[in-house]
PDB file of C-alpha atoms in Angstrom:
ATOM      1  CA  MET A   1      21.176   5.859   9.521  1.00 65.00           C
ATOM      2  CA  ARG A   2      20.952   6.498  12.993  1.00 85.00           C
ATOM      3  CA  ALA A   3      18.196   4.961  15.116  1.00 87.00           C
ATOM      4  CA  ASP A   4      16.644   8.536  15.774  1.00 85.00           C
ATOM      5  CA  ALA A   5      17.200   9.250  12.406  1.00 82.00           C
ATOM      6  CA  ARG A   6      15.060   6.222  11.272  1.00 89.00           C
ATOM      7  CA  ARG A   7      12.516   7.094  13.797  1.00 92.00           C
ATOM      8  CA  ASN A   8      12.373  10.788  12.401  1.00 92.00           C
ATOM      9  CA  ARG A   9      12.307   9.401   9.153  1.00 94.00           C
ATOM     10  CA  GLN A  10       9.320   6.769   9.765  1.00 94.00           C
ATOM     11  CA  ARG A  11       7.229   9.481  11.933  1.00 95.00           C
ATOM     12  CA  ILE A  12       7.645  11.944   8.842  1.00 96.00           C
ATOM     13  CA  LEU A  13       6.183   9.208   6.255  1.00 95.00           C
ATOM     14  CA  ASP A  14       3.409   8.194   8.760  1.00 94.00           C
ATOM     15  CA  VAL A  15       2.309  11.951   9.125  1.00 94.00           C
ATOM     16  CA  ALA A  16       2.738  12.439   5.469  1.00 93.00           C
ATOM     17  CA  GLY A  17       0.764   9.240   4.644  1.00 88.00           C
ATOM     18  CA  GLU A  18      -2.238  10.609   6.457  1.00 88.00           C
ATOM     19  CA  ALA A  19      -1.933  14.326   5.852  1.00 89.00           C
ATOM     20  CA  PHE A  20      -1.999  13.252   1.846  1.00 85.00           C
ATOM     21  CA  THR A  21      -4.939  11.082   2.473  1.00 81.00           C
ATOM     22  CA  VAL A  22      -6.991  13.126   4.452  1.00 81.00           C
ATOM     23  CA  ASP A  23      -6.019  16.652   3.026  1.00 84.00           C
ATOM     24  CA  GLY A  24      -4.642  16.114  -0.439  1.00 80.00           C
ATOM     25  CA  THR A  25      -1.489  16.322  -1.851  1.00 82.00           C
ATOM     26  CA  GLY A  26      -1.510  20.111  -1.465  1.00 86.00           C
ATOM     27  CA  VAL A  27       0.032  20.193   2.235  1.00 90.00           C
ATOM     28  CA  SER A  28       3.477  21.477   2.137  1.00 92.00           C
ATOM     29  CA  LEU A  29       6.666  20.036   3.511  1.00 93.00           C
ATOM     30  CA  ASP A  30       6.584  22.559   6.620  1.00 94.00           C
ATOM     31  CA  GLU A  31       2.968  21.723   7.627  1.00 95.00           C
ATOM     32  CA  ILE A  32       4.072  17.658   7.403  1.00 95.00           C
ATOM     33  CA  ALA A  33       7.269  18.650   9.466  1.00 96.00           C
ATOM     34  CA  ARG A  34       4.737  20.479  11.865  1.00 96.00           C
ATOM     35  CA  ARG A  35       2.306  17.741  12.301  1.00 96.00           C
ATOM     36  CA  ALA A  36       5.458  15.058  12.719  1.00 96.00           C
ATOM     37  CA  GLY A  37       6.842  17.535  15.752  1.00 95.00           C
ATOM     38  CA  VAL A  38      10.524  17.727  13.668  1.00 95.00           C
ATOM     39  CA  GLY A  39      11.778  20.596  12.125  1.00 93.00           C
ATOM     40  CA  ALA A  40      11.503  21.651   8.622  1.00 94.00           C
ATOM     41  CA  GLY A  41      15.177  20.829   8.033  1.00 93.00           C
ATOM     42  CA  THR A  42      14.659  17.360   8.997  1.00 93.00           C
ATOM     43  CA  VAL A  43      11.731  16.727   6.590  1.00 95.00           C
ATOM     44  CA  HIS A  44      13.745  18.378   3.822  1.00 93.00           C
ATOM     45  CA  ARG A  45      17.110  16.574   4.320  1.00 92.00           C
ATOM     46  CA  HIS A  46      15.137  13.269   3.863  1.00 92.00           C
ATOM     47  CA  PHE A  47      12.847  14.644   1.653  1.00 93.00           C
ATOM     48  CA  PRO A  48      13.778  17.491  -1.043  1.00 92.00           C
ATOM     49  CA  THR A  49      10.645  17.488  -3.226  1.00 90.00           C
ATOM     50  CA  LYS A  50       7.453  16.605  -2.219  1.00 89.00           C
ATOM     51  CA  GLU A  51       7.464  14.371  -5.208  1.00 87.00           C
ATOM     52  CA  ALA A  52      10.252  12.324  -3.250  1.00 91.00           C
ATOM     53  CA  LEU A  53       8.163  12.462  -0.277  1.00 92.00           C
ATOM     54  CA  LEU A  54       5.096  11.043  -2.250  1.00 89.00           C
ATOM     55  CA  ASP A  55       7.059   8.330  -3.642  1.00 89.00           C
ATOM     56  CA  ALA A  56       8.337   7.338   0.034  1.00 92.00           C
ATOM     57  CA  VAL A  57       4.675   7.245   1.091  1.00 91.00           C
ATOM     58  CA  VAL A  58       4.047   4.974  -1.660  1.00 87.00           C
ATOM     59  CA  ALA A  59       7.295   2.839  -1.270  1.00 91.00           C
ATOM     60  CA  ASP A  60       6.560   2.367   2.659  1.00 92.00           C
ATOM     61  CA  HIS A  61       3.058   1.460   2.045  1.00 88.00           C
ATOM     62  CA  LEU A  62       4.289  -1.260  -0.435  1.00 90.00           C
ATOM     63  CA  LYS A  63       6.813  -2.336   1.918  1.00 93.00           C
ATOM     64  CA  ARG A  64       4.006  -2.775   4.472  1.00 92.00           C
ATOM     65  CA  LEU A  65       1.653  -4.501   2.273  1.00 91.00           C
ATOM     66  CA  HIS A  66       4.428  -6.949   1.500  1.00 95.00           C
ATOM     67  CA  ASP A  67       5.192  -7.726   5.167  1.00 96.00           C
ATOM     68  CA  THR A  68       1.463  -8.591   5.499  1.00 96.00           C
ATOM     69  CA  ALA A  69       1.692 -10.829   2.262  1.00 96.00           C
ATOM     70  CA  ALA A  70       4.788 -12.752   3.805  1.00 96.00           C
ATOM     71  CA  GLU A  71       3.261 -13.127   6.899  1.00 96.00           C
ATOM     72  CA  ALA A  72       0.330 -14.520   5.473  1.00 97.00           C
ATOM     73  CA  LEU A  73       2.546 -17.123   3.456  1.00 96.00           C
ATOM     74  CA  THR A  74       3.118 -18.496   6.763  1.00 96.00           C
ATOM     75  CA  ALA A  75      -0.494 -19.503   7.497  1.00 96.00           C
ATOM     76  CA  GLN A  76      -1.620 -22.760   7.559  1.00 95.00           C
ATOM     77  CA  GLU A  77      -4.791 -22.258   5.689  1.00 97.00           C
ATOM     78  CA  PRO A  78      -3.695 -20.867   1.910  1.00 97.00           C
ATOM     79  CA  GLY A  79      -7.218 -19.693   0.907  1.00 97.00           C
ATOM     80  CA  ALA A  80      -8.094 -17.984   4.183  1.00 97.00           C
ATOM     81  CA  ALA A  81      -4.509 -16.583   4.028  1.00 97.00           C
ATOM     82  CA  LEU A  82      -4.993 -15.014   0.533  1.00 97.00           C
ATOM     83  CA  PHE A  83      -8.786 -13.549   1.158  1.00 97.00           C
ATOM     84  CA  GLY A  84      -7.431 -12.043   4.531  1.00 96.00           C
ATOM     85  CA  PHE A  85      -4.498 -10.494   2.450  1.00 96.00           C
ATOM     86  CA  LEU A  86      -7.016  -9.326  -0.278  1.00 95.00           C
ATOM     87  CA  ARG A  87      -9.379  -7.848   2.057  1.00 93.00           C
ATOM     88  CA  HIS A  88      -6.325  -5.912   3.821  1.00 92.00           C
ATOM     89  CA  MET A  89      -5.424  -4.651   0.138  1.00 90.00           C
ATOM     90  CA  ILE A  90      -9.165  -3.007  -0.322  1.00 89.00           C
ATOM     91  CA  GLU A  91      -9.266  -1.558   2.891  1.00 85.00           C
ATOM     92  CA  THR A  92      -6.001   0.085   2.719  1.00 83.00           C
ATOM     93  CA  ALA A  93      -5.570   0.774  -1.040  1.00 77.00           C
ATOM     94  CA  GLY A  94      -7.933   3.714  -1.635  1.00 63.00           C
ATOM     95  CA  PRO A  95      -5.915   6.467  -0.777  1.00 57.00           C
ATOM     96  CA  LYS A  96      -2.606   5.186  -1.618  1.00 59.00           C
ATOM     97  CA  GLN A  97      -3.890   4.599  -5.352  1.00 60.00           C
ATOM     98  CA  GLU A  98      -4.692   8.265  -5.500  1.00 62.00           C
ATOM     99  CA  LEU A  99      -1.360   9.158  -4.014  1.00 62.00           C
ATOM    100  CA  THR A 100       0.482   6.766  -6.896  1.00 61.00           C
ATOM    101  CA  GLN A 101      -1.866   8.439  -9.562  1.00 61.00           C
ATOM    102  CA  VAL A 102      -0.809  11.755  -8.228  1.00 58.00           C
ATOM    103  CA  LEU A 103       2.807  10.907  -8.511  1.00 56.00           C
ATOM    104  CA  THR A 104       2.405   9.615 -11.974  1.00 57.00           C
ATOM    105  CA  GLU A 105       0.616  12.202 -13.189  1.00 59.00           C
ATOM    106  CA  SER A 106       2.786  14.843 -11.915  1.00 58.00           C
ATOM    107  CA  GLY A 107       5.596  13.317 -14.114  1.00 59.00           C
ATOM    108  CA  ALA A 108       7.782  11.975 -11.406  1.00 60.00           C
ATOM    109  CA  THR A 109       9.408   9.056 -11.782  1.00 68.00           C
ATOM    110  CA  THR A 110       9.377   6.282  -8.899  1.00 77.00           C
ATOM    111  CA  SER A 111      12.482   5.577  -7.215  1.00 86.00           C
ATOM    112  CA  GLU A 112      14.407   2.434  -7.327  1.00 91.00           C
ATOM    113  CA  GLU A 113      13.302   1.905  -3.319  1.00 91.00           C
ATOM    114  CA  THR A 114       9.574   2.060  -4.770  1.00 89.00           C
ATOM    115  CA  ALA A 115      10.243  -0.282  -8.061  1.00 90.00           C
ATOM    116  CA  GLN A 116      11.913  -2.786  -5.342  1.00 94.00           C
ATOM    117  CA  ALA A 117       9.036  -2.669  -2.980  1.00 92.00           C
ATOM    118  CA  ALA A 118       6.457  -3.276  -5.619  1.00 89.00           C
ATOM    119  CA  ALA A 119       8.284  -6.204  -7.068  1.00 93.00           C
ATOM    120  CA  GLY A 120       8.677  -7.856  -3.773  1.00 94.00           C
ATOM    121  CA  LEU A 121       5.088  -7.505  -3.375  1.00 92.00           C
ATOM    122  CA  ARG A 122       4.238  -9.030  -6.427  1.00 94.00           C
ATOM    123  CA  ALA A 123       6.465 -11.783  -5.903  1.00 95.00           C
ATOM    124  CA  ALA A 124       5.028 -12.470  -2.301  1.00 96.00           C
ATOM    125  CA  PHE A 125       1.366 -11.946  -3.925  1.00 95.00           C
ATOM    126  CA  ASP A 126       1.838 -14.439  -6.478  1.00 96.00           C
ATOM    127  CA  ALA A 127       3.083 -16.894  -4.109  1.00 97.00           C
ATOM    128  CA  LEU A 128      -0.064 -16.608  -2.190  1.00 97.00           C
ATOM    129  CA  LEU A 129      -2.109 -17.196  -5.064  1.00 97.00           C
ATOM    130  CA  CYS A 130      -0.304 -20.113  -6.380  1.00 97.00           C
ATOM    131  CA  ARG A 131      -0.879 -21.672  -2.718  1.00 97.00           C
ATOM    132  CA  ALA A 132      -4.376 -21.089  -2.498  1.00 98.00           C
ATOM    133  CA  GLN A 133      -4.831 -22.408  -6.166  1.00 98.00           C
ATOM    134  CA  GLN A 134      -3.152 -25.594  -5.157  1.00 97.00           C
ATOM    135  CA  ALA A 135      -5.044 -25.823  -2.055  1.00 97.00           C
ATOM    136  CA  GLY A 136      -8.179 -25.713  -4.546  1.00 97.00           C
ATOM    137  CA  ALA A 137      -9.539 -22.517  -2.748  1.00 97.00           C
ATOM    138  CA  VAL A 138      -9.066 -20.120  -5.766  1.00 97.00           C
ATOM    139  CA  ARG A 139     -10.334 -20.846  -9.344  1.00 96.00           C
ATOM    140  CA  GLY A 140      -7.173 -22.407 -11.183  1.00 96.00           C
ATOM    141  CA  ASP A 141      -8.142 -20.417 -14.536  1.00 96.00           C
ATOM    142  CA  LEU A 142      -6.996 -16.914 -12.915  1.00 95.00           C
ATOM    143  CA  ASP A 143      -3.503 -15.307 -12.748  1.00 95.00           C
ATOM    144  CA  ALA A 144      -2.252 -12.540 -10.695  1.00 94.00           C
ATOM    145  CA  VAL A 145      -3.214  -9.946 -13.152  1.00 93.00           C
ATOM    146  CA  ALA A 146      -6.644 -11.200 -13.425  1.00 94.00           C
ATOM    147  CA  VAL A 147      -7.069 -11.201  -9.419  1.00 94.00           C
ATOM    148  CA  GLN A 148      -5.410  -7.581  -9.207  1.00 91.00           C
ATOM    149  CA  ALA A 149      -8.058  -6.430 -11.461  1.00 91.00           C
ATOM    150  CA  VAL A 150     -11.004  -8.340  -9.151  1.00 93.00           C
ATOM    151  CA  VAL A 151      -9.165  -6.292  -6.257  1.00 90.00           C
ATOM    152  CA  ALA A 152      -9.082  -2.783  -8.166  1.00 88.00           C
ATOM    153  CA  GLY A 153     -12.375  -3.147  -8.894  1.00 90.00           C
ATOM    154  CA  ALA A 154     -13.543  -4.088  -5.331  1.00 91.00           C
ATOM    155  CA  VAL A 155     -11.812  -0.599  -4.420  1.00 88.00           C
ATOM    156  CA  ALA A 156     -13.593   1.227  -6.477  1.00 87.00           C
ATOM    157  CA  ALA A 157     -16.685  -0.316  -5.379  1.00 90.00           C
ATOM    158  CA  VAL A 158     -15.986  -0.041  -1.846  1.00 88.00           C
ATOM    159  CA  ARG A 159     -15.406   3.748  -2.595  1.00 85.00           C
ATOM    160  CA  HIS A 160     -18.669   4.122  -4.136  1.00 88.00           C
ATOM    161  CA  SER A 161     -21.127   1.808  -2.314  1.00 87.00           C
ATOM    162  CA  ALA A 162     -22.780   2.293   1.074  1.00 85.00           C
ATOM    163  CA  ARG A 163     -22.601  -1.194   1.821  1.00 85.00           C
ATOM    164  CA  PRO A 164     -19.478  -2.286   3.772  1.00 81.00           C
ATOM    165  CA  ASP A 165     -19.323  -5.909   2.437  1.00 89.00           C
ATOM    166  CA  VAL A 166     -19.113  -5.133  -1.077  1.00 92.00           C
ATOM    167  CA  GLY A 167     -15.671  -6.000  -1.437  1.00 90.00           C
ATOM    168  CA  ALA A 168     -16.069  -9.212   0.265  1.00 91.00           C
ATOM    169  CA  VAL A 169     -19.023 -10.044  -2.166  1.00 93.00           C
ATOM    170  CA  ILE A 170     -16.918  -9.052  -5.288  1.00 94.00           C
ATOM    171  CA  LEU A 171     -14.050 -11.535  -3.971  1.00 94.00           C
ATOM    172  CA  GLU A 172     -16.557 -14.316  -4.188  1.00 94.00           C
ATOM    173  CA  CYS A 173     -16.075 -14.202  -7.738  1.00 94.00           C
ATOM    174  CA  LEU A 174     -12.390 -15.759  -7.241  1.00 95.00           C
ATOM    175  CA  ARG A 175     -13.915 -19.154  -5.467  1.00 95.00           C
ATOM    176  CA  PRO A 176     -14.140 -22.233  -7.674  1.00 94.00           C
TER     177      PRO A 176
END
């Protein structure tokens, strides 16, 4: 893909992610094209359906989370790295969870790109958790599924609470 086409695709993904988050999934592809400053044909060439665009937005979010997790794996302090990553997940997960739910409820299947992004994120997350447990910063009796459940609960709590620190409070249950 040419550099300008890659930039246009990323611009469309960024605009679509924000539009779907703020305005819901009823935003048309043509409106996304207008907001992205590209022609409707450019959007339709990259994403022939709204479901394809939703899937790509989710995949892009998962790739960004993977990049953040991979960066956290290079940190000196494993516990701080994991908890920082978990806070980042809580801060960014809410709207993307809703998009994933809409995509699933529409009956659309996720693409191979999204499946690969999810697998990469799981692997990086598992490595972060393992490092933090080996350092004694996280309870040893927890696995990735349990920690993901805690994060999902924290995301829901943040959405419904007036306390800005409720996510951090919930994460404390992971400490030994």
